[in-house]
Short mmCIF file of C-alpha atoms in Angstrom, two decimals:
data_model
loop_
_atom_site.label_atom_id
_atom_site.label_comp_id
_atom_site.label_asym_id
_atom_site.label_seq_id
_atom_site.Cartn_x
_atom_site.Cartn_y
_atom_site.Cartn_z
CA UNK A 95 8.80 163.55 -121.30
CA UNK A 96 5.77 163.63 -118.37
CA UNK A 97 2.63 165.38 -119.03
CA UNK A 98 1.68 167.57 -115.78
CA UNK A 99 -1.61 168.23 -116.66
CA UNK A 100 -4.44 166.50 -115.19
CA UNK A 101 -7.53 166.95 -117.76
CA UNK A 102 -10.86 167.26 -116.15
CA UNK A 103 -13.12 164.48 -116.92
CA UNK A 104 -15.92 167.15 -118.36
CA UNK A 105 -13.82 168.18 -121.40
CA UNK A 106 -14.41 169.60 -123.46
CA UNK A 107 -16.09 171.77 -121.40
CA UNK A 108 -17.44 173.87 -124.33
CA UNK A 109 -17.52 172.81 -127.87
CA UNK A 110 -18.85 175.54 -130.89
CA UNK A 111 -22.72 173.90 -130.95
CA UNK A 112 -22.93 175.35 -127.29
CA UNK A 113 -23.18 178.56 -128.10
CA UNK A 114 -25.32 180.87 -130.20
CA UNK A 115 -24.08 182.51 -133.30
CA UNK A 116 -23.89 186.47 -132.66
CA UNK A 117 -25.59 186.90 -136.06
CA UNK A 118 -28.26 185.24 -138.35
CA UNK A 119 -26.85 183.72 -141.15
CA UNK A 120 -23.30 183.19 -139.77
CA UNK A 121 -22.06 179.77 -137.84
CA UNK A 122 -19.62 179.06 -134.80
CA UNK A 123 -16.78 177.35 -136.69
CA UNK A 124 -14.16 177.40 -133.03
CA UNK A 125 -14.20 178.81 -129.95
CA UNK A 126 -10.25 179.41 -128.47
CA UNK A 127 -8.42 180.43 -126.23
CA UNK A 128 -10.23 181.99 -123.14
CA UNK A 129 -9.15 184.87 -120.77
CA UNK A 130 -9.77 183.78 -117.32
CA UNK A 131 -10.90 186.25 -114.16
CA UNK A 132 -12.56 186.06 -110.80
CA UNK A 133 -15.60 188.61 -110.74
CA UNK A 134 -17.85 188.71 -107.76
CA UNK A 135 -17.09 185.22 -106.61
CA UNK A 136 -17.21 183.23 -109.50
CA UNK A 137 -14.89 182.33 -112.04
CA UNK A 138 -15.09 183.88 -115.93
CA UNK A 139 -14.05 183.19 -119.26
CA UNK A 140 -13.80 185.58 -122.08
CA UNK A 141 -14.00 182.80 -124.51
CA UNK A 142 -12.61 183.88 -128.49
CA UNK A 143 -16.01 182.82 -131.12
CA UNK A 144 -14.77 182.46 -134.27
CA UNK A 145 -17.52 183.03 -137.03
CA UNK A 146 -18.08 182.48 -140.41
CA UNK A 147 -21.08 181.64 -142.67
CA UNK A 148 -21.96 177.90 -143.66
CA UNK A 149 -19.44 177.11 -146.66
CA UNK A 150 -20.26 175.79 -149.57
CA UNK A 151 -18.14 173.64 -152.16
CA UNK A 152 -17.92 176.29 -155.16
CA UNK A 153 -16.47 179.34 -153.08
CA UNK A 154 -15.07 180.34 -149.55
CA UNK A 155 -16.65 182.94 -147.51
CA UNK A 156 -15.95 185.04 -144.82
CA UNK A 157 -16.61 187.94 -142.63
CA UNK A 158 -15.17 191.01 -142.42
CA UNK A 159 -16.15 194.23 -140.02
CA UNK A 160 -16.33 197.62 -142.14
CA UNK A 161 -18.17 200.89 -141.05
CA UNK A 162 -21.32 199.92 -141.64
CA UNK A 163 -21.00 196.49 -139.96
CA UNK A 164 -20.44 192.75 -140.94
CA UNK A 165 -19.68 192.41 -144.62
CA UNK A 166 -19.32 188.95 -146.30
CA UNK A 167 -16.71 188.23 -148.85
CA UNK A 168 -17.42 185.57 -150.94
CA UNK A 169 -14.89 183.78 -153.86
CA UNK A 170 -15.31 180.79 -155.86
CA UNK A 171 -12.81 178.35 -154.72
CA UNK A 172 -10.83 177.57 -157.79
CA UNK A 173 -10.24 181.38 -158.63
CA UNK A 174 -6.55 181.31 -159.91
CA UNK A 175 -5.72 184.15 -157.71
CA UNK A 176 -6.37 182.69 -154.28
CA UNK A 177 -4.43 180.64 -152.22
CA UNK A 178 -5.95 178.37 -149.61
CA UNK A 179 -3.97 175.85 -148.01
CA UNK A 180 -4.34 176.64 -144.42
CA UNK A 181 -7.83 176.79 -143.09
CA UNK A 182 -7.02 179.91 -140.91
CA UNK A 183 -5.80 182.45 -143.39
CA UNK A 184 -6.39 182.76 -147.60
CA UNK A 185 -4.44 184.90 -149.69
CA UNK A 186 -6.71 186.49 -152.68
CA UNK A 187 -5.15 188.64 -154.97
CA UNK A 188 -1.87 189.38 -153.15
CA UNK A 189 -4.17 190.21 -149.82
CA UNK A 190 -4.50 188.10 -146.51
CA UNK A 191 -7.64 187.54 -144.84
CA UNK A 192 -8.70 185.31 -141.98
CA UNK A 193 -11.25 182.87 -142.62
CA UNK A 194 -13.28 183.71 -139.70
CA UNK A 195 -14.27 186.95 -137.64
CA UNK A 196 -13.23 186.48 -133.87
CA UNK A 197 -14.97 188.51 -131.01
CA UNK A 198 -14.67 188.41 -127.28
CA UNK A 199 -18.05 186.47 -125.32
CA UNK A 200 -18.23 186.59 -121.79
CA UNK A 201 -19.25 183.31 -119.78
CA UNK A 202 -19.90 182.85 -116.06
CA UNK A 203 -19.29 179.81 -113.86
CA UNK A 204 -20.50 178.66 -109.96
CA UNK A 205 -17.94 175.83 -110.32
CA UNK A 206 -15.55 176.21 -112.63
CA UNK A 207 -16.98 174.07 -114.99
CA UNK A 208 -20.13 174.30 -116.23
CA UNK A 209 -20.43 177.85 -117.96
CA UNK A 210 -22.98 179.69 -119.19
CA UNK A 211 -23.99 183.16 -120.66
CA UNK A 212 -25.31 185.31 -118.10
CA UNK A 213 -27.59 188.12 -119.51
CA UNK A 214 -26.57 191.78 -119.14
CA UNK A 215 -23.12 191.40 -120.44
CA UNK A 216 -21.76 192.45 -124.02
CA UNK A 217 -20.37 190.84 -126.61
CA UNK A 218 -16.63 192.44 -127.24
CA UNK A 219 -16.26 192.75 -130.84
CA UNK A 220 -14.00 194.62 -133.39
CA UNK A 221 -14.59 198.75 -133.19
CA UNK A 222 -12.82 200.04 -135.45
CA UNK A 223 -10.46 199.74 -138.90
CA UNK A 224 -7.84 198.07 -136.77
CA UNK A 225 -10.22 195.38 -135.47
CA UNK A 226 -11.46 194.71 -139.10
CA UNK A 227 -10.28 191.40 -139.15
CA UNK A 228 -11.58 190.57 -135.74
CA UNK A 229 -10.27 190.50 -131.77
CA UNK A 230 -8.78 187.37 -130.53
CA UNK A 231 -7.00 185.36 -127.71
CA UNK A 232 -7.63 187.78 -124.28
CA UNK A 233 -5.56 188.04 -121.53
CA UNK A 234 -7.17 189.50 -118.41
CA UNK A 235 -5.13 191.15 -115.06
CA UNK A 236 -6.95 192.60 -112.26
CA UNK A 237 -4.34 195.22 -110.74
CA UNK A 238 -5.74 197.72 -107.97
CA UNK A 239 -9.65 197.33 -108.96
CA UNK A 240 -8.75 197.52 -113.00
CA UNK A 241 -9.45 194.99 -115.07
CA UNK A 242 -6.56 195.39 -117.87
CA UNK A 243 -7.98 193.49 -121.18
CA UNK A 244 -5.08 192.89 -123.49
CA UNK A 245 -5.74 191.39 -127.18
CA UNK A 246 -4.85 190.57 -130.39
CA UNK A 247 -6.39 193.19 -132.76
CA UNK A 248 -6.28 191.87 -136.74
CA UNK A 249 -6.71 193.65 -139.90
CA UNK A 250 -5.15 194.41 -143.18
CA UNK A 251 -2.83 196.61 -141.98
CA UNK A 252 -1.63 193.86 -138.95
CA UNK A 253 -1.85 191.74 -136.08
CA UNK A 254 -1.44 194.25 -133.31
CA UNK A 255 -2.07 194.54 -129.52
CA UNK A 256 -4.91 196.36 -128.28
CA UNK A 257 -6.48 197.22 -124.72
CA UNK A 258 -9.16 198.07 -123.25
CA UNK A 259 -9.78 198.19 -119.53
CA UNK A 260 -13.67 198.22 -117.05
CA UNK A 261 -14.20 198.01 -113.59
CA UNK A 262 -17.63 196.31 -113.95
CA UNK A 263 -17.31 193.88 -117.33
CA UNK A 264 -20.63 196.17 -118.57
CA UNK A 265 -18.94 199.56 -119.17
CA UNK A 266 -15.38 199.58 -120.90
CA UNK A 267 -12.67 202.18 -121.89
CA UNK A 268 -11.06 201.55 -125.39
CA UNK A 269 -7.20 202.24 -125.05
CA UNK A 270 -6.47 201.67 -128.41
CA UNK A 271 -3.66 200.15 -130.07
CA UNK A 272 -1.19 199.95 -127.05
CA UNK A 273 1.82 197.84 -129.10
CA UNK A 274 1.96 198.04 -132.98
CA UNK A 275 2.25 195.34 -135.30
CA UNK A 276 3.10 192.69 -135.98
CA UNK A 277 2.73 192.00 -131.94
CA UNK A 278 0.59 189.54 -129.92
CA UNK A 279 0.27 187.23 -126.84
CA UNK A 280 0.81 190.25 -124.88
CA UNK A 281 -0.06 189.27 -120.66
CA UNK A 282 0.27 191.86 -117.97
CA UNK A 283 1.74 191.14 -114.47
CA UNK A 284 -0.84 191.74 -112.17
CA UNK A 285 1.09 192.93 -109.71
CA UNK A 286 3.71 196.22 -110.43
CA UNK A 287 7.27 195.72 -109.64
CA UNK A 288 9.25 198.22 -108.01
CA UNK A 289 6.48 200.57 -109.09
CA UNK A 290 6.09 199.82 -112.73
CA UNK A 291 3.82 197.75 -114.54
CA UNK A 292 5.38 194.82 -116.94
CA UNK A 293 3.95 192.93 -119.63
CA UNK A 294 5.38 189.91 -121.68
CA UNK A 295 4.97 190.29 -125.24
CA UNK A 296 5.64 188.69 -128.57
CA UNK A 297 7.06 190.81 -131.80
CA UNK A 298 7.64 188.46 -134.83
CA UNK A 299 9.80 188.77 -137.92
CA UNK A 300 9.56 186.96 -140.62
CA UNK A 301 13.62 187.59 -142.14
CA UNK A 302 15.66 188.38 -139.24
CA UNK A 303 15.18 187.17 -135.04
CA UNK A 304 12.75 184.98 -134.83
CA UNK A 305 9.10 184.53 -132.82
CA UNK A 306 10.26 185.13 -129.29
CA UNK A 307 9.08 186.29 -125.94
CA UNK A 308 9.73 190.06 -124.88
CA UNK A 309 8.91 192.01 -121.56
CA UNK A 310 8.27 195.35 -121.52
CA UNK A 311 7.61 198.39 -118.62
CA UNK A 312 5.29 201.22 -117.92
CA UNK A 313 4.71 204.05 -115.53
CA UNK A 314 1.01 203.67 -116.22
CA UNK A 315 0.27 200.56 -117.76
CA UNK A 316 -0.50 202.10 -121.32
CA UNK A 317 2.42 203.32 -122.66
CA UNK A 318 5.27 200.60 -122.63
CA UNK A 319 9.20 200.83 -123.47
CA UNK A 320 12.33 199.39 -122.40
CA UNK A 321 11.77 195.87 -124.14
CA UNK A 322 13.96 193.35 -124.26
CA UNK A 323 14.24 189.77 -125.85
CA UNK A 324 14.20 187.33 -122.57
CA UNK A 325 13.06 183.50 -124.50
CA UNK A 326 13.83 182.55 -127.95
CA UNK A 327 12.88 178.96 -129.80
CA UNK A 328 15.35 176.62 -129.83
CA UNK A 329 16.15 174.42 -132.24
CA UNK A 330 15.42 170.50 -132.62
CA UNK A 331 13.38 171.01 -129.66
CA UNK A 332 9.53 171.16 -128.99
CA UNK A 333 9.03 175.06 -128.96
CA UNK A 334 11.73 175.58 -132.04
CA UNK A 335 9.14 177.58 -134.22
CA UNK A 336 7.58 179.89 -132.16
CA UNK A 337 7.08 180.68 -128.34
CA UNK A 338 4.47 183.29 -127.00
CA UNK A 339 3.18 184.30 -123.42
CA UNK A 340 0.30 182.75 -121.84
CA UNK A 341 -1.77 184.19 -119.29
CA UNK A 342 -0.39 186.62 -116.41
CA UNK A 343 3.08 185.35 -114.65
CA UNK A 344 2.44 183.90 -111.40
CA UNK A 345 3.83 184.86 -108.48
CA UNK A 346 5.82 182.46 -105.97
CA UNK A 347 8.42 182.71 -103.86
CA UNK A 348 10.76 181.48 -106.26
CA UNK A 349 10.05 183.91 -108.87
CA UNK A 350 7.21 184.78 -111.61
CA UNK A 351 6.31 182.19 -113.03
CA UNK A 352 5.30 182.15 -116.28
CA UNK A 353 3.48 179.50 -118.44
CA UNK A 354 4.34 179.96 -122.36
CA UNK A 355 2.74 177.87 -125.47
CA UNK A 356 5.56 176.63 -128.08
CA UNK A 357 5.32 175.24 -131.28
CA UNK A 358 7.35 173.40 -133.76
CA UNK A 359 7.37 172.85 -137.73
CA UNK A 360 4.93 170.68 -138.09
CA UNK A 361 2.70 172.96 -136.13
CA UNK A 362 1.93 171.24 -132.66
CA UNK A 363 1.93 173.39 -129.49
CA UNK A 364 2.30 172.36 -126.36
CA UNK A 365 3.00 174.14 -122.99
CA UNK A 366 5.79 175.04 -120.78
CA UNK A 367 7.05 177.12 -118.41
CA UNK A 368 9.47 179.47 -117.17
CA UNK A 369 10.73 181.56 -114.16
CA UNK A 370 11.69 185.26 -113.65
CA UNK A 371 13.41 186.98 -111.09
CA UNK A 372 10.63 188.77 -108.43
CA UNK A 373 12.48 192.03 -108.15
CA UNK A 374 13.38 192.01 -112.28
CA UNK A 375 11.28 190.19 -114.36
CA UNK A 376 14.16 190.41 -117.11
CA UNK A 377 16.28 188.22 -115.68
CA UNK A 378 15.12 184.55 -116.89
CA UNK A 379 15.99 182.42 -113.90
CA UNK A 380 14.94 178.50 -115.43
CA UNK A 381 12.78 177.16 -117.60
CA UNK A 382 11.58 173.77 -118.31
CA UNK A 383 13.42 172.06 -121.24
CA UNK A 384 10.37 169.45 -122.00
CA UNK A 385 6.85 170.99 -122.35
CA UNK A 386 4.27 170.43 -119.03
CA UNK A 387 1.32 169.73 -121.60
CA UNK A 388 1.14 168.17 -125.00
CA UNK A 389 -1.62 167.74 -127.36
CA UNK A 390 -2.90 163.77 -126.52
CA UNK A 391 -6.62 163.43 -126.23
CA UNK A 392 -9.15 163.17 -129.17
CA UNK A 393 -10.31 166.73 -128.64
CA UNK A 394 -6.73 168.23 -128.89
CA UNK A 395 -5.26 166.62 -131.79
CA UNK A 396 -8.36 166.87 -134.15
CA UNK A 397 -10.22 169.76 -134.78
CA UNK A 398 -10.54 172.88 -136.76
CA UNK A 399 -6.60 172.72 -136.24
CA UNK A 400 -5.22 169.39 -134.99
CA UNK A 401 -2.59 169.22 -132.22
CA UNK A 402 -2.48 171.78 -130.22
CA UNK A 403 -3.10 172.88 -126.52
CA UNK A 404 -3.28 176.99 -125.85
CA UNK A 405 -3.99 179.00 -122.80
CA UNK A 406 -4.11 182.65 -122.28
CA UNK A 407 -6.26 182.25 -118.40
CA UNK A 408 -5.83 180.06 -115.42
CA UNK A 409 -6.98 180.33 -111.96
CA UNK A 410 -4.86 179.76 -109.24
CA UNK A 411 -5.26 178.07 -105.41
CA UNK A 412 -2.70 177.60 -103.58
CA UNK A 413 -0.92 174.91 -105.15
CA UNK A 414 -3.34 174.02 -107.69
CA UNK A 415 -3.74 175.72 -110.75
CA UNK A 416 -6.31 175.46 -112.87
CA UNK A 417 -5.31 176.10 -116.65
CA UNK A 418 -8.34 176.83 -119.33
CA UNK A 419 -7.26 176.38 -122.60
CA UNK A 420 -8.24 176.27 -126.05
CA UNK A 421 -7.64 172.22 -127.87
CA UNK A 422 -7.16 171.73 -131.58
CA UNK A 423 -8.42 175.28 -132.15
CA UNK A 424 -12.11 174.21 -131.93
CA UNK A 425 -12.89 173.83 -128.09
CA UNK A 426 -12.54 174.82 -124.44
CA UNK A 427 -11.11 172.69 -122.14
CA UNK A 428 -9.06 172.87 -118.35
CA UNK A 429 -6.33 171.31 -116.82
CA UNK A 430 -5.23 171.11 -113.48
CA UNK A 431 -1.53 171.45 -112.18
CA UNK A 432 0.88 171.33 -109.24
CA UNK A 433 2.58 174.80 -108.88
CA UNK A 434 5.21 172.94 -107.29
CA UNK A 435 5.55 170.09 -109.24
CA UNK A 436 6.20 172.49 -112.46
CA UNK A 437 8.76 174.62 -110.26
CA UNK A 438 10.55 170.64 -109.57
CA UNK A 439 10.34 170.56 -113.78
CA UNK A 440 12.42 173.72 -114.31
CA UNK A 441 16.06 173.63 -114.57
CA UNK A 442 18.74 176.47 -113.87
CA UNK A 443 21.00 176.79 -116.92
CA UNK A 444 20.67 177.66 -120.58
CA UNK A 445 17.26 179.56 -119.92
CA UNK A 446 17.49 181.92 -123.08
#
């Protein structure tokens, strides 16, 4: 098994203490997971905060968004009706809830390194009864002067995908809930094929199939049909749990190229990749059998949740891509990769 990546020396390149809390009286527990763009010469991340406020030993508490605005839950911790084994989600009285509240903060880089909050820019935050639970993991495509922001929306009733789109990162259009639950990891090609958009996706089900990679079309890049089932988990291996869509396919002249995040039992994820057919993305032409990236350093297999390496943005150069990703749940970090050396890594047989 060879790692790919090469790590930049700066990692992490954010951690939760660099950034301010978006309210008094709650803390940055992670941030995850950025969306990555290009906006007027200079590279962005739409970096996922997690928030909740400072715990204390005799309860958990936690944020959640109602109609009048941030409302904190609060329960003593050895109620007999709530379950909390996993630091991410508690159960209380039959009911899930996420332990933090997730929204969307924009950060701006010269080099592609060193970020920072420029002022001007909003935070992206739940709207509405469908966001209740928070907005999380961004993917960002830039196709014909649109900005297409897909992410994954989280409340009681689900974990859903929504949209919205902006031309300008200050002014945005809400699109709603584009693909119902339970749905996420859901990256747009940013480029239409044969004159229809396509977007990877990820349904899950908990009795029957599995947590696998879709693809789906659209005459308009809103409403989206004709999905079908293209990557599955496979067993004994290092994605056999779950496998979901990073950030938007790349395109080569071998194919779309797409890198995915897979995870076992025990939890660890770790990245590979895959290739699609340029005139239909459905067909599933390779895909790597070992993962390009797995959790190693300090900073990616201890945190707020140990082993694991996540991306939903790169930036790509020519050969060199340039992954941002989120490490043990807690900070940012980047790789760098060979577009060519993962294309070498795939192989042409048993794809599915």
């Amino acid at each position: 098994m060879k790692d790919l990546a090469k790590r930049l020396t700066q990692n992490p390149l954010l951690r939760p203490a660099d950034l301010k809390p978006s309210l008094a009286g709650l803390e940055i527990t992670c941030l995850l997971n950025p969306g990555v763009f290009t906006f007027e010469g200079r590279t962005w991340l739409l970096v996922r905060v997690a928030e909740r406020p400072a715990q204390q030993e005799t309860h958990i508490s936690f944020p959640v968004l109602n109609s009048t605005g941030i409302q904190i839950m609060e329960i003593e911790v050895n109620h007999p009706e709530l379950i909390a084994i996993d630091p991410r989600v508690i159960n209380y009285k039959g009911l899930d809830y996420l332990t933090t509240l997730s929204h969307l903060r924009l950060l701006r880089s010269d080099d592609g390194i060193h970020f920072y909050e420029p002022e001007g820019y909003p935070l992206l935050q739940g709207e509405n009864n469908q966001e209740s639970f928070g907005i999380e993991d961004c993917r960002v495509a830039l196709i014909d002067g649109l900005y297409y922001l897909t992410y994954t929306s989280v409340s009681e009733n689900g974990v859903a995908v929504g949209m919205r789109t902006t031309k300008d990162w200050k002014n945005f259009q809400s699109e709603g809930i584009i693909i119902p639950p339970h749905n996420k990891d859901c990256a747009i090609f940013e480029e239409k094929v044969n004159g229809k958009f396509y977007a990877l996706h990820r349904p899950s089900s908990v009795d029957l199939g599995g947590n696998f990679i879709w693809i789906a079309e659209s005459p308009d890049g809103l409403h989206w049909g004709k999905h079908q089932c293209i990557i599955k988990t496979r067993k004994d291996k290092w994605d056999s749990k779950r496998v979901g869509a990073g950030a938007a396919p790349i395109k080569t002249s071998k194919g779309w190229l797409e890198i995915y995040h897979g995870a076992n039992a025990e939890h660890r994820y770790c990245l590979g990749a895959f290739l699609m057919d340029l005139n239909n993305p459905s067909k599933v032409l390779a895909r790597t059998d070992d993962p390009i990236m797995v959790p190693t350093e300090d900073y990616e297999l201890s945190g707020f949740f140990g082993k694991v390496v996540f991306t939903n943005g790169h930036v790509v150069k020519g050969d060199e891509l340039t992954i941002y990703y989120g490490a043990a749940d807690e900070f940012v970090c980047a790789a760098q990769f060979s577009i060519e050396e993962i294309l070498s890594s795939l192989i042409y047989a048993d794809v599915t």
